[in-house]
Coordinates of C-alpha atoms in Angstrom, one line a residue:
X1 CA -77.8 129.9 29.6
X2 CA -75.3 128.4 27.2
X3 CA -75.3 125.1 25.4
X4 CA -71.6 124.5 26.1
X5 CA -69.6 124.3 29.3
X6 CA -66.6 126.6 29.7
X7 CA -63.7 124.6 31.2
X8 CA -60.0 124.8 31.7
X9 CA -59.8 121.0 32.3
X10 CA -57.7 119.0 29.8
X11 CA -60.0 116.3 28.5
X12 CA -58.3 113.5 26.8
X13 CA -59.1 112.9 23.1
X14 CA -60.5 109.4 22.8
X15 CA -59.3 107.5 19.7
X16 CA -61.9 106.2 17.3
X17 CA -62.1 102.5 16.8
X18 CA -60.1 101.2 13.9
X19 CA -61.6 99.1 11.3
X20 CA -60.3 96.1 9.4
X21 CA -61.0 95.3 5.7
X22 CA -63.4 92.4 5.1
X23 CA -62.0 88.9 5.3
X24 CA -58.8 90.1 7.1
X25 CA -57.2 88.5 10.1
X26 CA -54.8 90.3 12.5
X27 CA -51.9 88.3 13.9
X28 CA -49.9 89.0 17.0
X29 CA -47.3 87.0 19.1
X30 CA -46.8 87.1 22.8
X31 CA -43.2 87.0 23.8
X32 CA -40.9 86.3 26.7
X33 CA -39.7 88.9 29.2
X34 CA -36.2 87.7 28.7
X35 CA -34.7 89.2 25.6
X36 CA -32.2 86.4 25.3
X37 CA -35.1 84.0 24.8
X38 CA -36.9 86.3 22.4
X39 CA -34.0 86.7 20.0
X40 CA -33.1 83.0 20.2
X41 CA -36.7 81.9 19.4
X42 CA -37.4 84.5 16.7
X43 CA -36.6 82.2 13.7
X44 CA -39.1 79.6 15.0
X45 CA -41.7 82.3 15.4
X46 CA -41.1 83.5 11.8
X47 CA -41.6 80.0 10.5
X48 CA -44.9 79.6 12.5
X49 CA -46.2 82.9 11.1
X50 CA -45.3 81.8 7.6
X51 CA -47.3 78.6 8.2
X52 CA -50.3 80.5 9.6
X53 CA -50.2 83.0 6.7
X54 CA -50.2 80.3 4.1
X55 CA -53.3 78.6 5.6
X56 CA -55.2 81.8 6.0
X57 CA -54.4 83.0 2.5
X58 CA -55.4 79.7 0.9
X59 CA -58.9 80.3 2.3
X60 CA -59.1 83.6 0.4
X61 CA -58.5 85.7 3.5
X62 CA -55.8 88.3 4.1
X63 CA -53.6 88.5 7.1
X64 CA -52.0 91.5 8.7
X65 CA -49.4 91.7 11.5
X66 CA -50.6 93.8 14.5
X67 CA -47.3 95.6 14.6
X68 CA -43.9 95.7 12.9
X69 CA -40.9 93.6 14.2
X70 CA -38.2 95.6 15.9
X71 CA -35.1 95.5 13.7
X72 CA -32.9 96.8 16.5
X73 CA -34.0 94.2 19.0
X74 CA -33.9 91.5 16.3
X75 CA -37.3 90.1 17.0
X76 CA -41.0 90.9 16.7
X77 CA -42.5 89.7 20.0
X78 CA -44.7 91.7 22.4
X79 CA -42.2 91.9 25.2
X80 CA -44.1 93.5 28.0
X81 CA -47.6 94.1 29.3
X82 CA -47.3 97.8 28.5
X83 CA -46.3 97.0 24.9
X84 CA -49.2 94.7 24.6
X85 CA -51.7 97.4 25.7
X86 CA -50.2 99.8 23.2
X87 CA -50.3 97.2 20.4
X88 CA -54.0 96.5 21.1
X89 CA -54.8 100.2 20.7
X90 CA -54.3 99.8 17.0
X91 CA -56.1 96.5 16.6
X92 CA -59.8 96.8 15.6
X93 CA -61.8 95.4 18.5
X94 CA -64.0 93.3 16.3
X95 CA -61.3 91.9 14.0
X96 CA -60.6 88.2 13.8
X97 CA -57.4 87.8 15.8
X98 CA -54.8 85.0 15.8
X99 CA -52.2 84.8 18.7
X100 CA -49.4 82.8 17.3
X101 CA -46.9 81.2 19.8
X102 CA -43.6 79.5 19.1
X103 CA -41.8 80.2 22.3
X104 CA -42.0 80.4 26.1
X105 CA -44.5 83.3 26.2
X106 CA -45.6 85.4 29.1
X107 CA -49.4 85.5 28.9
X108 CA -49.9 88.7 30.8
X109 CA -48.3 90.6 27.9
X110 CA -51.5 90.2 25.9
X111 CA -54.3 89.4 28.4
X112 CA -55.3 93.0 28.9
X113 CA -56.0 93.4 25.2
X114 CA -57.6 89.9 24.8
X115 CA -59.9 90.6 27.8
X116 CA -61.7 93.4 25.9
X117 CA -61.4 92.1 22.4
X118 CA -64.8 91.4 20.8
X119 CA -63.8 89.6 17.7
X120 CA -63.1 85.8 17.4
X121 CA -59.8 84.7 18.9
X122 CA -57.7 81.8 17.7
X123 CA -54.6 80.7 19.6
X124 CA -52.1 78.8 17.5
X125 CA -48.8 77.1 18.4
X126 CA -46.1 75.1 16.8
X127 CA -45.7 71.6 18.1
X128 CA -41.9 71.4 18.2
X129 CA -39.3 70.3 20.8
X130 CA -36.7 73.1 20.8
X131 CA -39.0 76.1 21.0
X132 CA -42.3 74.7 22.4
X133 CA -45.0 77.1 21.5
X134 CA -47.4 74.3 22.7
X135 CA -46.3 75.1 26.3
X136 CA -47.0 78.8 25.9
X137 CA -50.3 78.0 24.2
X138 CA -51.5 75.9 27.1
X139 CA -50.7 78.6 29.5
X140 CA -52.4 81.2 27.4
X141 CA -55.5 79.1 26.9
X142 CA -55.8 78.4 30.7
X143 CA -55.4 82.1 31.4
X144 CA -58.2 82.9 28.9
X145 CA -60.4 80.2 30.5
X146 CA -59.8 81.7 33.9
X147 CA -60.9 85.1 32.8
X148 CA -63.9 83.9 30.9
X149 CA -62.8 85.0 27.4
X150 CA -64.0 82.8 24.5
X151 CA -61.3 81.5 22.2
X152 CA -60.5 78.6 19.8
X153 CA -57.2 76.8 19.6
X154 CA -55.1 74.9 17.1
X155 CA -51.5 73.5 16.8
X156 CA -49.3 71.9 14.2
X157 CA -45.9 70.3 13.6
X158 CA -45.2 71.8 10.2
X159 CA -48.5 73.1 8.9
X160 CA -49.0 70.4 6.3
X161 CA -51.5 68.2 8.2
X162 CA -55.1 68.4 7.0
X163 CA -56.4 68.4 10.6
X164 CA -54.7 71.7 11.3
X165 CA -55.6 73.3 8.0
X166 CA -59.2 72.3 8.2
X167 CA -59.4 73.6 11.8
X168 CA -58.1 77.1 10.8
X169 CA -60.6 77.1 7.8
X170 CA -63.4 76.2 10.2
X171 CA -62.5 79.1 12.4
X172 CA -62.3 81.5 9.5
X173 CA -65.8 80.4 8.4
X174 CA -67.5 80.2 11.8
X175 CA -65.4 82.0 14.4
X176 CA -64.8 78.8 16.4
X177 CA -63.2 75.3 16.2
X178 CA -64.9 72.1 17.5
X179 CA -62.7 69.7 19.3
X180 CA -63.3 66.1 20.5
X181 CA -64.0 66.0 24.3
X182 CA -65.5 62.6 24.4
X183 CA -62.7 61.4 26.8
X184 CA -64.0 63.6 29.6
X185 CA -66.8 62.8 32.1
X186 CA -67.9 64.2 35.4
X187 CA -67.2 62.2 38.5
X188 CA -70.1 59.9 39.2
X189 CA -71.5 59.1 42.6
X190 CA -68.8 56.9 44.1
X191 CA -69.8 53.6 45.7
X192 CA -68.9 53.2 49.4
X193 CA -65.3 52.1 49.8
X194 CA -62.3 52.6 52.0
X195 CA -60.8 54.9 49.3
X196 CA -64.0 57.0 49.2
X197 CA -64.1 57.3 53.0
X198 CA -60.4 58.1 53.2
X199 CA -60.8 61.0 50.8
X200 CA -63.8 62.3 52.6
X201 CA -62.1 62.1 56.0
X202 CA -59.0 63.8 54.8
X203 CA -61.1 66.4 53.1
X204 CA -63.0 67.1 56.3
X205 CA -59.7 67.4 58.1
X206 CA -58.5 70.0 55.7
X207 CA -61.7 72.0 55.9
X208 CA -61.6 72.0 59.7
X209 CA -57.9 72.4 60.4
X210 CA -56.9 74.4 57.3
X211 CA -53.5 74.6 55.6
X212 CA -51.1 77.3 54.6
X213 CA -49.3 77.6 51.4
X214 CA -46.2 79.8 51.5
X215 CA -45.7 81.9 48.4
X216 CA -42.3 83.6 47.8
X217 CA -43.8 86.2 45.5
X218 CA -46.7 85.6 43.2
X219 CA -47.3 85.4 39.4
X220 CA -44.2 83.7 38.0
X221 CA -43.6 84.2 34.2
X222 CA -46.9 85.8 33.5
X223 CA -48.9 82.7 34.5
X224 CA -52.2 84.4 35.3
X225 CA -53.8 81.0 35.3
X226 CA -51.5 80.0 38.2
X227 CA -52.8 82.7 40.5
X228 CA -55.7 81.4 42.6
X229 CA -57.9 84.0 44.4
X230 CA -57.9 83.8 48.2
X231 CA -61.7 83.5 48.2
X232 CA -61.5 80.3 46.2
X233 CA -58.7 78.8 48.2
X234 CA -60.2 79.7 51.6
X235 CA -63.4 77.8 50.6
X236 CA -61.4 74.6 50.4
X237 CA -59.4 75.2 53.6
X238 CA -56.3 76.7 52.1
X239 CA -54.7 80.0 52.9
X240 CA -51.8 82.0 51.6
X241 CA -48.8 83.2 53.5
X242 CA -47.4 85.9 51.3
X243 CA -43.6 86.0 51.6
X244 CA -40.9 87.9 49.7
X245 CA -38.1 86.4 47.8
X246 CA -35.9 89.1 49.4
X247 CA -36.6 87.4 52.7
X248 CA -35.5 84.1 51.2
X249 CA -32.3 85.8 50.0
X250 CA -31.7 87.4 53.3
X251 CA -32.1 84.1 55.1
X252 CA -29.7 82.5 52.7
X253 CA -27.0 84.9 54.0
X254 CA -27.4 83.6 57.5
X255 CA -26.6 80.0 56.4
X256 CA -22.9 79.1 57.0
X257 CA -20.7 77.6 54.3
X258 CA -20.2 74.7 56.6
X259 CA -24.0 73.9 56.8
X260 CA -24.3 74.3 53.0
X261 CA -21.3 72.1 52.3
X262 CA -22.9 69.4 54.5
X263 CA -25.8 69.3 52.1
X264 CA -23.5 68.7 49.1
X265 CA -21.6 65.9 50.9
X266 CA -24.9 64.2 51.7
X267 CA -26.0 64.2 48.1
X268 CA -22.6 63.0 46.8
X269 CA -22.6 60.2 49.5
X270 CA -26.0 59.1 48.2
X271 CA -24.7 58.8 44.7
X272 CA -25.7 62.1 43.0
X273 CA -23.1 63.4 40.5
X274 CA -22.6 67.0 39.2
X275 CA -21.1 68.1 35.9
X276 CA -18.8 70.8 37.2
X277 CA -16.6 73.5 35.5
X278 CA -15.0 76.8 36.1
X279 CA -16.8 79.2 33.8
X280 CA -19.6 80.9 35.8
X281 CA -21.3 82.1 32.7
X282 CA -21.7 78.7 31.0
X283 CA -20.8 75.9 33.5
X284 CA -22.0 74.6 36.8
X285 CA -19.6 75.6 39.7
X286 CA -19.2 74.8 43.3
X287 CA -20.1 78.3 44.2
X288 CA -23.5 78.0 42.4
X289 CA -24.2 74.7 44.2
X290 CA -23.3 76.3 47.6
X291 CA -25.9 79.0 47.1
X292 CA -28.5 76.4 46.1
X293 CA -27.8 74.5 49.3
X294 CA -28.2 77.7 51.3
X295 CA -31.6 78.3 49.6
X296 CA -32.7 74.8 50.5
X297 CA -31.9 75.3 54.2
X298 CA -33.4 78.8 54.1
X299 CA -36.6 77.7 52.6
X300 CA -37.1 74.9 55.2
X301 CA -36.4 77.3 58.1
X302 CA -38.7 80.0 56.8
X303 CA -41.4 77.3 56.2
X304 CA -40.9 76.2 59.8
X305 CA -41.2 79.8 61.1
X306 CA -44.6 80.2 59.5
X307 CA -45.9 76.7 59.9
X308 CA -46.3 76.2 56.2
X309 CA -47.9 73.1 54.7
X310 CA -46.5 73.7 51.2
X311 CA -44.1 76.2 49.7
X312 CA -43.5 77.8 46.3
X313 CA -40.6 80.0 45.0
X314 CA -41.2 82.3 42.0
X315 CA -37.5 82.5 41.0
X316 CA -38.4 83.8 37.5
X317 CA -38.2 86.8 37.3
X318 CA -37.2 87.8 40.8
X319 CA -34.2 85.8 41.8
X320 CA -32.8 84.8 38.3
X321 CA -30.4 87.8 38.3
X322 CA -29.4 87.3 41.9
X323 CA -28.7 83.7 42.6
X324 CA -28.7 80.2 41.0
X325 CA -31.9 78.4 40.1
X326 CA -34.3 77.1 42.7
X327 CA -34.9 73.7 40.9
X328 CA -32.4 71.7 42.9
X329 CA -34.1 72.9 46.0
X330 CA -37.6 72.2 44.8
X331 CA -36.8 68.6 43.8
X332 CA -35.3 67.9 47.2
X333 CA -38.2 69.4 49.1
X334 CA -40.7 67.1 47.3
X335 CA -38.7 64.0 48.3
X336 CA -39.2 62.2 51.6
X337 CA -35.6 61.0 51.7
X338 CA -33.4 64.2 51.5
X339 CA -30.6 66.0 53.2
X340 CA -31.5 66.8 56.9
X341 CA -31.9 70.4 57.9
X342 CA -32.1 71.5 61.5
X343 CA -33.8 74.4 63.1
X344 CA -31.6 77.4 63.6
X345 CA -30.7 76.3 67.2
X346 CA -30.0 72.8 66.0
X347 CA -32.6 71.2 68.3
X348 CA -34.9 69.8 65.6
X349 CA -34.7 68.2 62.2
X350 CA -37.2 69.9 60.1
X351 CA -39.8 67.7 58.4
X352 CA -37.7 64.7 59.3
X353 CA -38.5 61.8 57.0
X354 CA -41.3 63.8 55.3
X355 CA -41.6 65.8 52.0
X356 CA -42.5 69.4 52.2
X357 CA -44.8 69.8 49.2
X358 CA -43.3 72.3 46.8
X359 CA -45.1 74.0 43.9
X360 CA -42.6 75.1 41.3
X361 CA -43.0 78.6 39.8
X362 CA -45.5 79.4 42.5
X363 CA -48.2 77.7 40.4
X364 CA -51.0 77.7 42.9
X365 CA -52.9 75.0 41.0
X366 CA -49.9 72.8 41.7
X367 CA -50.0 73.9 45.3
X368 CA -53.5 72.7 45.8
X369 CA -52.8 69.4 44.0
X370 CA -49.5 68.7 45.6
X371 CA -50.9 69.2 49.1
X372 CA -53.9 66.9 48.6
X373 CA -51.7 64.3 46.8
X374 CA -49.2 64.3 49.7
X375 CA -51.9 63.6 52.2
X376 CA -53.7 60.9 50.2
X377 CA -50.5 59.0 49.2
X378 CA -49.0 59.3 52.7
X379 CA -52.2 57.9 54.3
X380 CA -52.2 55.0 51.8
X381 CA -48.5 54.2 52.7
X382 CA -47.2 55.1 49.2
X383 CA -44.3 57.5 48.3
X384 CA -46.0 60.9 48.1
X385 CA -43.2 62.5 46.0
X386 CA -45.0 64.5 43.3
X387 CA -44.0 67.1 40.8
X388 CA -45.3 69.2 38.0
X389 CA -44.0 68.8 34.5
X390 CA -44.2 71.0 31.5
X391 CA -46.4 69.4 28.8
X392 CA -43.3 69.7 26.6
X393 CA -43.6 67.6 23.4
X394 CA -44.4 64.1 22.2
X395 CA -44.5 61.7 19.3
X396 CA -45.5 58.2 18.1
X397 CA -43.3 55.3 19.2
X398 CA -44.1 51.8 18.1
X399 CA -47.8 52.4 17.7
X400 CA -48.5 54.5 20.7
X401 CA -48.3 58.3 21.4
X402 CA -45.6 59.0 24.0
X403 CA -45.5 62.4 25.6
X404 CA -42.4 64.1 26.8
X405 CA -43.1 65.6 30.2
X406 CA -40.2 67.8 31.3
X407 CA -39.6 70.2 34.1
X408 CA -36.7 72.6 34.5
X409 CA -34.6 70.4 36.7
X410 CA -36.6 69.5 39.8
X411 CA -38.0 66.0 39.8
X412 CA -37.9 64.4 43.2
X413 CA -35.1 61.8 43.1
X414 CA -37.5 59.0 44.0
X415 CA -39.0 59.4 40.5
X416 CA -35.7 58.1 39.1
X417 CA -34.9 54.4 38.8
X418 CA -32.3 54.3 41.6
X419 CA -33.0 57.6 43.3
X420 CA -29.9 59.7 43.8
X421 CA -27.7 57.2 42.0
X422 CA -29.5 58.2 38.8
X423 CA -29.6 61.9 39.5
X424 CA -27.1 64.1 37.7
X425 CA -26.7 67.9 38.3
X426 CA -26.3 69.8 35.0
X427 CA -26.0 73.6 34.7
X428 CA -29.1 75.4 33.7
X429 CA -29.2 77.0 30.3
X430 CA -27.7 80.5 30.4
X431 CA -30.5 81.7 28.0
X432 CA -33.0 81.3 30.8
X433 CA -30.8 81.1 33.9
X434 CA -28.0 83.7 33.8
X435 CA -26.9 82.8 37.3
X436 CA -26.7 79.1 36.6
X437 CA -27.4 76.4 39.2
X438 CA -27.8 72.7 39.1
X439 CA -30.7 70.6 37.9
X440 CA -31.8 67.2 39.2
X441 CA -31.5 65.5 35.8
X442 CA -32.5 62.0 34.9
X443 CA -35.0 59.8 33.2
X444 CA -38.1 58.9 35.2
X445 CA -38.6 55.3 36.0
X446 CA -41.3 53.2 34.3
X447 CA -44.5 52.8 36.4
X448 CA -48.1 53.6 36.8
X449 CA -49.0 57.3 37.5
X450 CA -52.0 59.5 38.3
X451 CA -51.9 62.8 36.4
X452 CA -54.0 65.8 37.1
X453 CA -54.5 69.6 36.9
X454 CA -56.4 72.0 39.2
X455 CA -57.7 75.1 37.4
X456 CA -60.2 77.9 37.5
X457 CA -63.2 78.0 35.1
X458 CA -66.5 79.9 35.4
X459 CA -65.3 81.3 38.7
X460 CA -64.8 78.0 40.4
X461 CA -62.2 75.3 41.1
X462 CA -62.0 72.2 38.8
X463 CA -59.7 69.3 38.5
X464 CA -59.1 67.1 35.5
X465 CA -57.6 63.7 36.6
X466 CA -56.6 60.6 34.7
X467 CA -54.3 57.6 34.6
X468 CA -51.1 57.0 32.7
X469 CA -47.9 55.1 32.5
X470 CA -44.3 56.2 32.4
X471 CA -42.7 53.9 29.8
X472 CA -39.2 52.7 29.3
X473 CA -38.1 53.7 25.8
X474 CA -34.9 52.5 24.1
X475 CA -31.8 54.5 25.3
X476 CA -31.3 56.0 21.8
X477 CA -34.9 57.2 21.6
X478 CA -34.8 58.8 25.0
X479 CA -31.5 60.4 24.1
X480 CA -33.0 61.8 20.9
X481 CA -35.9 63.2 22.9
X482 CA -33.7 64.8 25.5
X483 CA -31.3 66.3 23.0
X484 CA -34.2 67.7 21.0
X485 CA -35.5 69.6 24.0
X486 CA -33.4 70.6 27.0
X487 CA -31.0 67.8 27.8
X488 CA -30.2 69.3 31.2
X489 CA -33.7 68.8 32.4
X490 CA -35.3 65.6 33.7
X491 CA -37.7 63.8 31.4
X492 CA -40.7 61.4 31.8
X493 CA -41.9 59.4 28.7
X494 CA -45.6 59.2 29.4
X495 CA -48.5 57.3 27.8
X496 CA -51.9 58.6 28.8
X497 CA -54.7 56.1 29.2
X498 CA -57.5 56.7 26.8
X499 CA -56.6 60.3 25.8
X500 CA -55.0 61.1 22.5
X501 CA -52.8 64.0 21.7
X502 CA -55.4 66.4 20.3
X503 CA -57.9 65.6 23.0
X504 CA -55.4 66.4 25.7
X505 CA -54.2 69.6 24.0
X506 CA -57.7 70.9 23.4
X507 CA -58.8 70.2 27.0
X508 CA -55.8 70.8 29.3
X509 CA -56.0 74.0 31.2
X510 CA -52.3 74.7 32.0
X511 CA -48.8 74.5 30.7
X512 CA -48.2 72.2 33.7
X513 CA -49.4 68.7 34.6
X514 CA -49.1 67.0 38.0
X515 CA -47.6 63.5 38.2
X516 CA -47.4 61.0 41.1
X517 CA -46.6 57.3 41.0
X518 CA -48.7 54.5 42.4
X519 CA -47.1 51.3 43.6
X520 CA -48.8 49.4 40.8
X521 CA -51.8 49.8 38.5
X522 CA -54.3 48.7 41.2
X523 CA -52.8 51.0 43.8
X524 CA -52.9 53.9 41.3
X525 CA -56.5 53.3 40.6
X526 CA -57.4 53.2 44.3
X527 CA -55.4 56.3 45.0
X528 CA -57.1 58.1 42.1
X529 CA -60.5 57.2 43.6
X530 CA -59.4 58.5 47.0
X531 CA -58.0 61.7 45.5
X532 CA -61.2 62.3 43.5
X533 CA -63.2 61.8 46.7
X534 CA -61.0 64.2 48.6
X535 CA -61.5 66.9 45.9
X536 CA -65.2 66.4 45.6
X537 CA -65.5 66.6 49.4
X538 CA -63.9 70.0 49.6
X539 CA -66.0 71.4 46.8
X540 CA -63.8 71.1 43.7
X541 CA -65.6 69.9 40.6
X542 CA -63.9 66.7 39.4
X543 CA -63.6 65.6 35.8
X544 CA -62.4 62.1 34.9
X545 CA -60.3 62.0 31.7
X546 CA -59.7 58.9 29.6
X547 CA -59.7 55.3 30.9
X548 CA -60.2 55.7 34.6
X549 CA -61.2 52.9 37.0
X550 CA -62.9 54.5 40.0
X551 CA -64.6 52.4 42.7

């Protein structure tokens, strides 16, 4: 007998866990997958890291970066999932960890390391218009919530506010930050009403008859929080039809130039304008528009083939190097009044007079919300046009906090004051959209809205829902806001009812928020009641946020 085995096997050598000096924080940033965005946003990231370093050091702590910036690449972001895994190998698993975000970040770059990290985690973002770390922060926070990882979160405009500094100090002292959630309450037992019954009947119909969401590739831009497991969706009557963007591209090739050009003529006849040029690299061209029109026709025909109830197109990263942006297509699909498209044999107009609910960036939380919203609003005789927006930025205006909600070019035209007459097509920014393509640009009309978000927490489906108003700001203020962000994208100036900035940021579980108009304040309240009833009926936990009048 021998005390040791004899073996020719090559056993790996396991690395020993690194240690961190006392009162030392490790800092890392999650980056974009697009190097053009990483290099462009690097100065903003450096400024955020300076702010965080100052706050940590004034508390008597030290801060170390988890890895060195890459001088050759001219930035210091984690730029891929593989790189993130390698970086975390050198981070002590019990170290206090700050993830600092000042750009459009891809959460999956760091989720593998964060899932197994044992030390306290703080996510921090700048609150700025041009490089909105707050958007990336909300995505990362929602992803951490979905996978059950504990974290704290903070944000700041310039690092000088006492609220931000005291929050970081609290985290250093205790490992967590306390935020005000007094604006949130669970849905009470609704009194019997037509709205409650409508929601219940529509919910029963969905559970019995089921619905299909068509997904042209899953997992856009690292949004782990936007991927909903089949088991959760199936419980509420929704099923996935997994489609490939290559099939969408192939179908586009079957659409004739004549059919595509007819879409363009329809839009122009309805009053939409386009800012055209000749430089494919930087300007919007007729050729880019023609491909977008073909995508619109192709998406409707494939949706007809599979009997889809909603459709989502990933675009980033899959199609961005192949064809122009999907945004023009997505805004049109969500509008009831839009260019007609026939079946391939010309015998039928597809979804004539109806919207085909679209969920941008294949965000499946949006898919669930858009489909339910479409059915409630249609049943109540209101315009069902709905869209997601990025929670992009905001600021005080004449005594109230006005958010900038902004999506990359795809609002339904009915959200604009005079529909297509107020819709302008601008070229997408080459930093993010190398193949170009038109937006549906404009300023959303004033009116009463219902906002919401469906998300995953503790292994179940939840929805936060509230009321708000799109407000009409002076032209110079709206112009300032657009030019501070992405002027080629449509904007909504939104006031939330009974929810302040920090309450919303601390609570919201996505970079996206769903918006739909009511005919007036009373109609919006009644529709919210019906929508809450619908979601409760199908088994989604409903949380009311802010000042909400439910029957």
